[in-house]
Tab-separated table of C-alpha atoms and ligand atoms in Angstrom:
chain	number	residue	atom	x	y	z
A	300	MET	CA	-16.317	-3.662	4.040
A	301	ARG	CA	-12.819	-2.910	5.331
A	302	THR	CA	-9.753	-4.857	4.162
A	303	VAL	CA	-8.368	-5.009	7.708
A	304	PHE	CA	-10.609	-4.769	10.790
A	305	TRP	CA	-10.959	-5.753	14.427
A	306	ASP	CA	-13.847	-8.004	15.431
A	307	TYR	CA	-14.939	-6.667	18.826
A	308	GLU	CA	-17.132	-9.699	19.547
A	309	THR	CA	-14.338	-12.242	19.211
A	310	ASN	CA	-11.306	-10.005	19.844
A	311	GLU	CA	-9.713	-11.088	16.576
A	312	LEU	CA	-8.094	-9.312	13.672
A	313	LYS	CA	-9.831	-10.083	10.389
A	314	MET	CA	-8.384	-9.515	6.931
A	315	ILE	CA	-9.427	-10.236	3.377
A	316	ASP	CA	-7.031	-12.856	1.977
A	317	GLN	CA	-5.723	-10.979	-1.059
A	318	ARG	CA	-3.827	-13.990	-2.379
A	319	LEU	CA	-7.108	-15.638	-3.351
A	320	LEU	CA	-8.807	-12.760	-5.172
A	321	PRO	CA	-10.495	-12.411	-7.580
A	322	GLY	CA	-11.520	-16.093	-7.604
A	323	VAL	CA	-12.276	-16.526	-3.919
A	324	PHE	CA	-13.370	-13.916	-1.383
A	325	GLU	CA	-12.314	-15.094	2.046
A	326	VAL	CA	-11.905	-13.280	5.339
A	327	VAL	CA	-9.276	-14.819	7.616
A	328	SER	CA	-9.060	-14.408	11.426
A	329	TYR	CA	-5.857	-13.814	13.385
A	330	HIS	CA	-5.307	-14.447	17.090
A	331	ASP	CA	-1.588	-13.777	17.557
A	332	HIS	CA	0.929	-11.238	16.330
A	333	ARG	CA	3.329	-13.812	14.843
A	334	SER	CA	0.633	-15.023	12.428
A	335	VAL	CA	-0.043	-11.400	11.496
A	336	ALA	CA	3.664	-10.911	10.712
A	337	LYS	CA	3.572	-14.034	8.547
A	338	ALA	CA	0.404	-12.819	6.797
A	339	ILE	CA	2.221	-9.576	5.942
A	340	THR	CA	5.273	-11.463	4.636
A	341	ASP	CA	3.098	-13.868	2.626
A	342	MET	CA	0.996	-10.975	1.262
A	343	VAL	CA	-2.362	-12.113	2.631
A	344	VAL	CA	-2.475	-8.393	3.339
A	345	ARG	CA	-0.430	-6.053	1.158
A	346	GLY	CA	-0.263	-2.407	0.178
A	347	ALA	CA	1.593	0.025	2.421
A	348	PRO	CA	-1.330	1.497	4.430
A	349	ALA	CA	-3.029	-1.902	4.867
A	350	ILE	CA	0.219	-3.372	6.166
A	351	GLY	CA	0.498	-0.518	8.669
A	352	ALA	CA	-3.056	-1.053	9.936
A	353	ALA	CA	-2.523	-4.827	10.186
A	354	ALA	CA	0.650	-4.250	12.206
A	355	GLY	CA	-1.243	-1.904	14.565
A	356	PHE	CA	-3.847	-4.588	15.239
A	357	GLY	CA	-1.030	-7.158	15.493
A	358	MET	CA	0.173	-5.124	18.477
A	359	ALA	CA	-3.311	-5.293	19.997
A	360	LEU	CA	-3.141	-9.084	19.663
A	361	ALA	CA	0.333	-9.078	21.228
A	362	ALA	CA	-1.069	-7.144	24.190
A	363	LEU	CA	-3.818	-9.751	24.639
A	364	GLU	CA	-1.372	-12.647	24.215
A	365	SER	CA	1.030	-11.358	26.856
A	366	ARG	CA	0.833	-12.986	30.281
A	367	ALA	CA	2.523	-9.959	31.863
A	368	ASP	CA	0.974	-8.776	35.130
A	369	ASN	CA	2.748	-5.426	35.343
A	370	ILE	CA	3.267	-2.489	32.991
A	371	PRO	CA	7.061	-2.785	32.404
A	372	ALA	CA	6.702	-6.488	31.515
A	373	LEU	CA	3.804	-5.804	29.149
A	374	LEU	CA	5.701	-2.940	27.484
A	375	SER	CA	8.685	-5.259	27.055
A	376	ASP	CA	6.446	-7.898	25.377
A	377	LEU	CA	5.035	-5.166	23.130
A	378	ARG	CA	8.526	-4.018	22.098
A	379	SER	CA	9.405	-7.592	21.204
A	380	ALA	CA	6.188	-7.979	19.153
A	381	ALA	CA	6.951	-4.707	17.361
A	382	ARG	CA	10.359	-6.083	16.318
A	383	THR	CA	8.721	-9.238	14.931
A	384	LEU	CA	6.094	-7.285	13.020
A	385	LYS	CA	8.604	-4.755	11.683
A	386	SER	CA	10.742	-7.489	10.157
A	387	ALA	CA	7.793	-8.822	8.091
A	388	ARG	CA	8.474	-6.588	5.058
A	389	PRO	CA	11.164	-3.925	4.649
A	390	THR	CA	10.097	-1.332	2.067
A	391	ALA	CA	6.751	0.131	3.149
A	392	VAL	CA	7.526	2.642	5.893
A	393	ASN	CA	3.901	2.570	7.089
A	394	LEU	CA	4.753	-0.641	8.931
A	395	ALA	CA	7.411	0.993	11.146
A	396	TRP	CA	5.303	4.174	11.301
A	397	ALA	CA	2.264	2.337	12.697
A	398	LEU	CA	4.348	0.393	15.203
A	399	SER	CA	6.005	3.592	16.446
A	400	ARG	CA	2.625	5.250	16.674
A	401	VAL	CA	1.345	2.449	18.917
A	402	MET	CA	4.489	2.351	21.083
A	403	ASP	CA	4.646	6.150	21.394
A	404	SER	CA	0.996	6.265	22.461
A	405	VAL	CA	1.687	4.000	25.450
A	406	ALA	CA	5.176	5.216	26.403
A	407	GLY	CA	5.249	6.019	30.120
A	408	PHE	CA	1.768	4.513	30.511
A	409	ASP	CA	0.332	5.046	33.953
A	410	GLY	CA	-2.556	2.706	34.753
A	411	SER	CA	-3.547	-0.934	34.985
A	412	VAL	CA	-2.391	-3.743	32.714
A	413	SER	CA	-5.895	-4.173	31.316
A	414	ASN	CA	-6.093	-0.439	30.571
A	415	LEU	CA	-2.785	-0.665	28.717
A	416	ARG	CA	-4.149	-3.539	26.617
A	417	ALA	CA	-7.208	-1.437	25.823
A	418	ALA	CA	-5.026	1.577	24.962
A	419	VAL	CA	-3.065	-0.440	22.398
A	420	LEU	CA	-6.250	-1.587	20.683
A	421	GLU	CA	-7.629	1.946	20.779
A	422	GLN	CA	-4.521	3.291	19.027
A	423	ALA	CA	-4.632	0.494	16.420
A	424	GLN	CA	-8.278	1.308	15.718
A	425	ARG	CA	-7.390	4.988	15.386
A	426	ILE	CA	-4.680	4.164	12.829
A	427	ALA	CA	-7.230	2.197	10.797
A	428	ASP	CA	-9.940	4.867	11.043
A	429	ASP	CA	-7.502	7.665	10.211
A	430	ASP	CA	-6.402	5.806	7.099
A	431	VAL	CA	-9.904	5.947	5.638
A	432	ILE	CA	-10.281	9.653	6.461
A	433	VAL	CA	-6.839	10.439	5.008
A	434	ASN	CA	-7.561	8.515	1.802
A	435	ARG	CA	-10.768	10.441	1.210
A	436	ARG	CA	-8.931	13.725	1.690
A	437	ILE	CA	-6.232	12.594	-0.731
A	438	ALA	CA	-8.902	11.659	-3.252
A	439	GLY	CA	-10.493	15.098	-3.004
A	440	HIS	CA	-7.185	16.771	-3.886
A	441	GLY	CA	-6.140	14.219	-6.506
A	442	ALA	CA	-9.442	14.186	-8.388
A	443	THR	CA	-8.849	17.810	-9.388
A	444	LEU	CA	-6.008	16.522	-11.598
A	445	ILE	CA	-8.338	14.334	-13.661
A	446	ASN	CA	-10.262	15.849	-16.559
A	447	ASP	CA	-13.485	14.526	-18.029
A	448	GLY	CA	-12.532	11.983	-20.696
A	449	ASP	CA	-9.027	11.193	-19.400
A	450	THR	CA	-7.415	7.809	-19.841
A	451	VAL	CA	-4.989	7.115	-17.022
A	452	ILE	CA	-2.400	4.409	-16.445
A	453	HIS	CA	-2.350	2.823	-12.998
A	454	HIS	CA	0.321	0.471	-11.616
A	455	CYS	CA	-0.092	-2.276	-8.990
A	456	ASN	CA	-3.081	-2.066	-6.641
A	457	THR	CA	-3.626	1.071	-4.583
A	458	GLY	CA	-7.332	0.715	-3.951
A	459	ALA	CA	-9.422	-0.229	-0.936
A	460	LEU	CA	-7.546	-3.528	-0.750
A	461	ALA	CA	-4.166	-1.811	-0.379
A	462	THR	CA	-5.481	0.399	2.426
A	463	VAL	CA	-8.097	0.006	5.133
A	464	ASP	CA	-10.697	1.376	2.727
A	465	TRP	CA	-11.081	3.669	-0.293
A	466	GLY	CA	-7.456	3.647	-1.505
A	467	THR	CA	-4.853	6.172	-2.604
A	468	ALA	CA	-4.112	6.421	-6.356
A	469	LEU	CA	-7.114	4.265	-7.198
A	470	GLY	CA	-9.107	6.296	-4.683
A	471	VAL	CA	-8.303	9.424	-6.719
A	472	ILE	CA	-9.620	7.725	-9.858
A	473	ARG	CA	-12.683	6.503	-7.969
A	474	MET	CA	-13.422	10.003	-6.672
A	475	ALA	CA	-13.165	11.485	-10.169
A	476	HIS	CA	-15.562	8.786	-11.412
A	477	GLU	CA	-18.011	9.504	-8.572
A	478	GLN	CA	-17.839	13.205	-9.448
A	479	GLY	CA	-19.232	12.247	-12.841
A	480	LYS	CA	-16.023	12.548	-14.860
A	481	ARG	CA	-15.564	9.944	-17.558
A	482	VAL	CA	-12.287	8.240	-16.755
A	483	HIS	CA	-10.844	5.150	-18.391
A	484	VAL	CA	-8.102	3.140	-16.681
A	485	LEU	CA	-5.305	1.209	-18.340
A	486	VAL	CA	-4.423	-1.305	-15.640
A	487	ASP	CA	-0.806	-2.456	-15.602
A	488	GLU	CA	-1.066	-6.153	-14.820
A	489	THR	CA	1.974	-5.770	-12.512
A	490	ARG	CA	4.263	-8.762	-12.764
A	491	PRO	CA	5.047	-10.950	-10.950
A	492	ARG	CA	2.235	-10.961	-8.346
A	493	LEU	CA	-0.309	-9.446	-10.747
A	494	GLN	CA	-1.841	-7.016	-8.257
A	495	GLY	CA	-3.165	-4.990	-11.207
A	496	ALA	CA	-4.785	-7.789	-13.195
A	497	ARG	CA	-6.157	-9.523	-10.103
A	498	LEU	CA	-6.960	-6.828	-7.555
A	499	THR	CA	-7.227	-3.468	-9.330
A	500	ALA	CA	-9.373	-4.953	-12.101
A	501	TRP	CA	-11.573	-6.622	-9.454
A	502	GLU	CA	-12.045	-3.319	-7.645
A	503	LEU	CA	-12.739	-1.356	-10.844
A	504	GLU	CA	-15.431	-3.891	-11.769
A	505	GLN	CA	-17.178	-3.142	-8.497
A	506	TYR	CA	-16.952	0.625	-8.894
A	507	GLY	CA	-18.227	0.443	-12.486
A	508	ILE	CA	-15.161	2.248	-13.811
A	509	PRO	CA	-14.223	1.276	-17.377
A	510	TYR	CA	-10.781	-0.291	-17.689
A	511	GLU	CA	-8.566	-2.481	-19.776
A	512	ILE	CA	-5.712	-4.596	-18.478
A	513	ILE	CA	-2.395	-4.125	-20.249
A	514	SER	CA	0.805	-6.066	-19.741
A	515	ASP	CA	3.383	-3.818	-18.076
A	516	ASN	CA	5.515	-3.576	-21.216
A	517	MET	CA	2.627	-2.021	-23.204
A	518	ALA	CA	2.502	1.177	-21.150
A	519	GLY	CA	5.230	2.896	-23.197
A	520	HIS	CA	3.231	2.434	-26.374
A	521	PHE	CA	0.071	3.973	-24.930
A	522	LEU	CA	2.039	6.937	-23.598
A	523	LYS	CA	3.930	7.508	-26.850
A	524	THR	CA	0.808	7.372	-28.997
A	525	GLY	CA	-1.108	9.873	-26.875
A	526	GLN	CA	-3.594	7.295	-25.635
A	527	ALA	CA	-2.981	8.036	-21.944
A	528	GLN	CA	-3.115	11.515	-20.436
A	529	LYS	CA	-1.856	10.807	-16.898
A	530	CYS	CA	-0.229	8.153	-14.697
A	531	PHE	CA	-1.302	7.552	-11.088
A	532	VAL	CA	0.653	5.265	-8.779
A	533	GLY	CA	1.007	4.660	-5.052
A	534	SER	CA	4.132	4.632	-2.921
A	535	ASP	CA	5.587	2.439	-0.212
A	536	ARG	CA	8.110	5.022	0.892
A	537	THR	CA	8.862	8.516	-0.365
A	538	ALA	CA	12.217	10.041	0.580
A	539	ALA	CA	12.719	13.663	1.663
A	540	ASN	CA	13.844	14.692	-1.834
A	541	GLY	CA	10.727	13.252	-3.526
A	542	ASP	CA	12.236	9.978	-4.753
A	543	VAL	CA	9.409	7.435	-4.677
A	544	ALA	CA	9.733	3.710	-3.939
A	545	ASN	CA	6.788	1.775	-5.325
A	546	LYS	CA	5.962	-1.579	-6.888
A	547	VAL	CA	8.647	-2.695	-9.318
A	548	GLY	CA	7.915	-1.380	-12.798
A	549	THR	CA	6.904	2.066	-11.558
A	550	TYR	CA	10.303	3.495	-12.551
A	551	MET	CA	9.985	2.312	-16.155
A	552	LEU	CA	6.464	3.729	-16.313
A	553	ALA	CA	7.732	7.077	-15.005
A	554	LEU	CA	10.556	7.142	-17.573
A	555	ALA	CA	8.145	6.537	-20.426
A	556	ALA	CA	5.720	9.141	-19.065
A	557	TYR	CA	8.508	11.726	-18.730
A	558	ASP	CA	9.814	11.070	-22.226
A	559	ASN	CA	6.356	11.687	-23.632
A	560	GLY	CA	5.440	14.688	-21.487
A	561	VAL	CA	2.688	12.803	-19.643
A	562	PRO	CA	2.160	13.903	-16.012
A	563	PHE	CA	3.212	11.291	-13.463
A	564	TYR	CA	1.544	11.471	-10.031
A	565	PRO	CA	2.451	9.360	-6.991
A	566	VAL	CA	-0.435	9.471	-4.521
A	567	VAL	CA	0.794	9.081	-0.960
A	568	PRO	CA	-0.537	9.496	2.555
A	569	THR	CA	1.998	11.487	4.586
A	570	SER	CA	2.505	8.343	6.707
A	571	THR	CA	4.404	7.031	3.663
A	572	ILE	CA	6.813	9.980	3.517
A	573	ASP	CA	10.087	9.235	5.298
A	574	LEU	CA	11.824	12.552	5.890
A	575	SER	CA	14.641	10.727	7.705
A	576	LEU	CA	15.924	9.456	4.355
A	577	ALA	CA	17.572	12.126	2.201
A	578	HIS	CA	17.086	10.240	-1.051
A	579	GLY	CA	15.575	7.064	-2.503
A	580	GLY	CA	18.884	5.220	-2.648
A	581	LEU	CA	18.574	4.769	1.121
A	582	ILE	CA	15.195	3.002	0.935
A	583	PRO	CA	15.475	-0.726	1.679
A	584	ILE	CA	14.259	-2.693	-1.319
A	585	GLU	CA	12.634	-6.061	-0.746
A	586	GLU	CA	13.773	-9.037	-2.774
A	587	ARG	CA	11.318	-11.918	-2.682
A	588	ASP	CA	11.287	-15.604	-3.531
A	589	PRO	CA	12.304	-16.158	-7.199
A	590	GLY	CA	9.520	-18.735	-7.332
A	591	GLU	CA	7.064	-15.836	-7.742
A	592	VAL	CA	8.745	-15.026	-11.074
A	593	LEU	CA	9.385	-18.601	-12.171
A	594	GLY	CA	5.883	-19.839	-11.296
A	595	LEU	CA	4.307	-18.257	-14.385
A	596	GLN	CA	2.477	-20.871	-16.449
A	597	PHE	CA	1.477	-20.974	-20.097
A	598	ASN	CA	-0.738	-23.719	-21.490
A	599	GLY	CA	-0.652	-25.328	-18.043
A	600	GLU	CA	3.143	-25.593	-18.066
A	601	GLN	CA	5.764	-23.514	-16.286
A	602	VAL	CA	7.156	-21.041	-18.813
A	603	ALA	CA	10.776	-21.121	-17.623
A	604	PRO	CA	13.034	-24.152	-17.958
A	605	LYS	CA	12.899	-26.508	-14.967
A	606	ASN	CA	16.219	-25.399	-13.472
A	607	ALA	CA	15.936	-21.705	-14.373
A	608	ARG	CA	17.081	-19.084	-11.871
A	609	ALA	CA	15.459	-15.680	-11.402
A	610	ARG	CA	15.598	-12.434	-9.441
A	611	ASN	CA	12.516	-11.036	-7.795
A	612	ILE	CA	12.952	-7.374	-6.851
A	613	ALA	CA	9.641	-6.228	-5.376
A	614	PHE	CA	10.054	-2.429	-5.564
A	615	ASP	CA	11.996	0.206	-7.467
A	616	VAL	CA	12.740	3.864	-6.890
A	617	THR	CA	11.513	6.561	-9.250
A	618	PRO	CA	13.763	9.633	-9.059
A	619	ALA	CA	12.041	12.872	-8.112
A	620	ARG	CA	13.006	14.498	-11.432
A	621	LEU	CA	10.461	12.210	-13.178
A	622	VAL	CA	7.654	13.103	-10.756
A	623	THR	CA	5.232	15.863	-11.760
A	624	ALA	CA	3.636	16.262	-8.335
A	625	ILE	CA	2.937	14.193	-5.223
A	626	VAL	CA	-0.670	14.039	-4.016
A	627	THR	CA	-1.103	13.907	-0.213
A	628	GLU	CA	-4.007	14.390	2.207
A	629	ASN	CA	-2.620	17.856	2.931
A	630	GLY	CA	-2.549	18.976	-0.669
A	631	ILE	CA	-0.736	18.490	-3.965
A	632	VAL	CA	3.013	18.995	-3.623
A	633	TYR	CA	5.029	20.316	-6.575
A	634	PRO	CA	8.836	20.538	-6.885
A	635	PRO	CA	11.133	21.469	-5.280
A	636	PHE	CA	10.182	18.482	-3.121
A	637	GLU	CA	13.067	18.960	-0.645
A	638	THR	CA	11.388	22.065	0.701
A	639	ASN	CA	7.742	21.457	-0.164
A	640	LEU	CA	7.309	17.917	1.207
A	641	LYS	CA	8.354	19.070	4.686
A	642	GLN	CA	5.473	21.494	4.696
A	643	VAL	CA	2.784	18.826	4.275
A	644	VAL	CA	4.213	16.309	6.752
A	645	LYS	CA	2.935	17.084	10.218
A	646	ASN	CA	4.936	15.618	13.074
B	908	MRU	O1	3.953	-5.685	-2.810
B	908	MRU	P1	2.698	-4.895	-2.564
B	908	MRU	O2	1.507	-5.416	-3.270
B	908	MRU	O3	2.473	-4.705	-1.084
B	908	MRU	O4	3.027	-3.467	-3.168
B	908	MRU	C1	2.041	-2.481	-3.076
B	908	MRU	C2	2.412	-1.241	-3.796
B	908	MRU	O5	3.488	-1.118	-4.333
B	908	MRU	C3	1.447	-0.119	-3.738
B	908	MRU	O6	1.539	0.659	-4.885
B	908	MRU	C4	1.780	0.756	-2.526
B	908	MRU	O7	1.798	-0.006	-1.358
B	908	MRU	C5	0.843	1.876	-2.361
B	908	MRU	S1	-0.759	1.258	-1.948
B	908	MRU	C6	-1.751	2.436	-1.427
């Protein structure tokens, strides 16, 4: 089943509510683009490629919602919807990428209003379908990096839930497992939203891949003591020089991997590579509600004092010098990234 999909019988967008997993599996329906934007902000749907696909279908909903009876008016409503959807989360470039892909596909549209509505949905569906194809290609390349018997550290959730289906970094691990390689995963729990402990562990259970959850601050120990041979992570935006923005904590993992000579591999669809940004310092970093940090409970009580304050930075940037290679659907890219990334991104 796909994480994000269009129901052609009811003309609705449907998404797995990732806030409820692993306890409750619920598929939620969306009828308007503003609710889709809110679902992205609230992380009903999360993970860069899944956000992009949701935004594409959000545009299809916007096209259906619009009362416009001529093409310029409908295009104007679509531009407004794209602005709303784009503002839902700032870091993952797939969001803006998917919205541009939809708008570009209908620029200068010549036809009826109903054909334009259909064209928007068709493009959104193509974005979703392409994501699955791209992820499988990525997995084919990435699995060559995994040896039989490897233990790998994985951060956040980059599996089927973070994409339309299959996944990126977790998809690489899944492919290696399906090829018959014995692979063991140390799952960073990924504070504060616990995408690792909740979502990655849930997916690994279903794939039958052996794993153990570790708290994020244990990763250094496993790397230093030779108990992990590789790190695989996703990315929300990769700059032209190979700096990689990903879930907060990725940078510390990369530092520890580098210090111990353990290969560190971001796994990224080329839709996540933003060649317009020269380096990672230009990537907008989301800061979320401190309540996500302060809400942690122990023995049924909030851990922090009642009036505690907190910061909640959602992503960090790993400098390219700590990255061994970047796995894309068009091959594995090694340094120098400034020149080599350009060659795998097709415009
Ligand atoms: O805040 P999230 O859960 O949306 O963050 C997700 C990540 O950081 C993933 O690693 C990234 O989107 C790549 S997923 C294929």
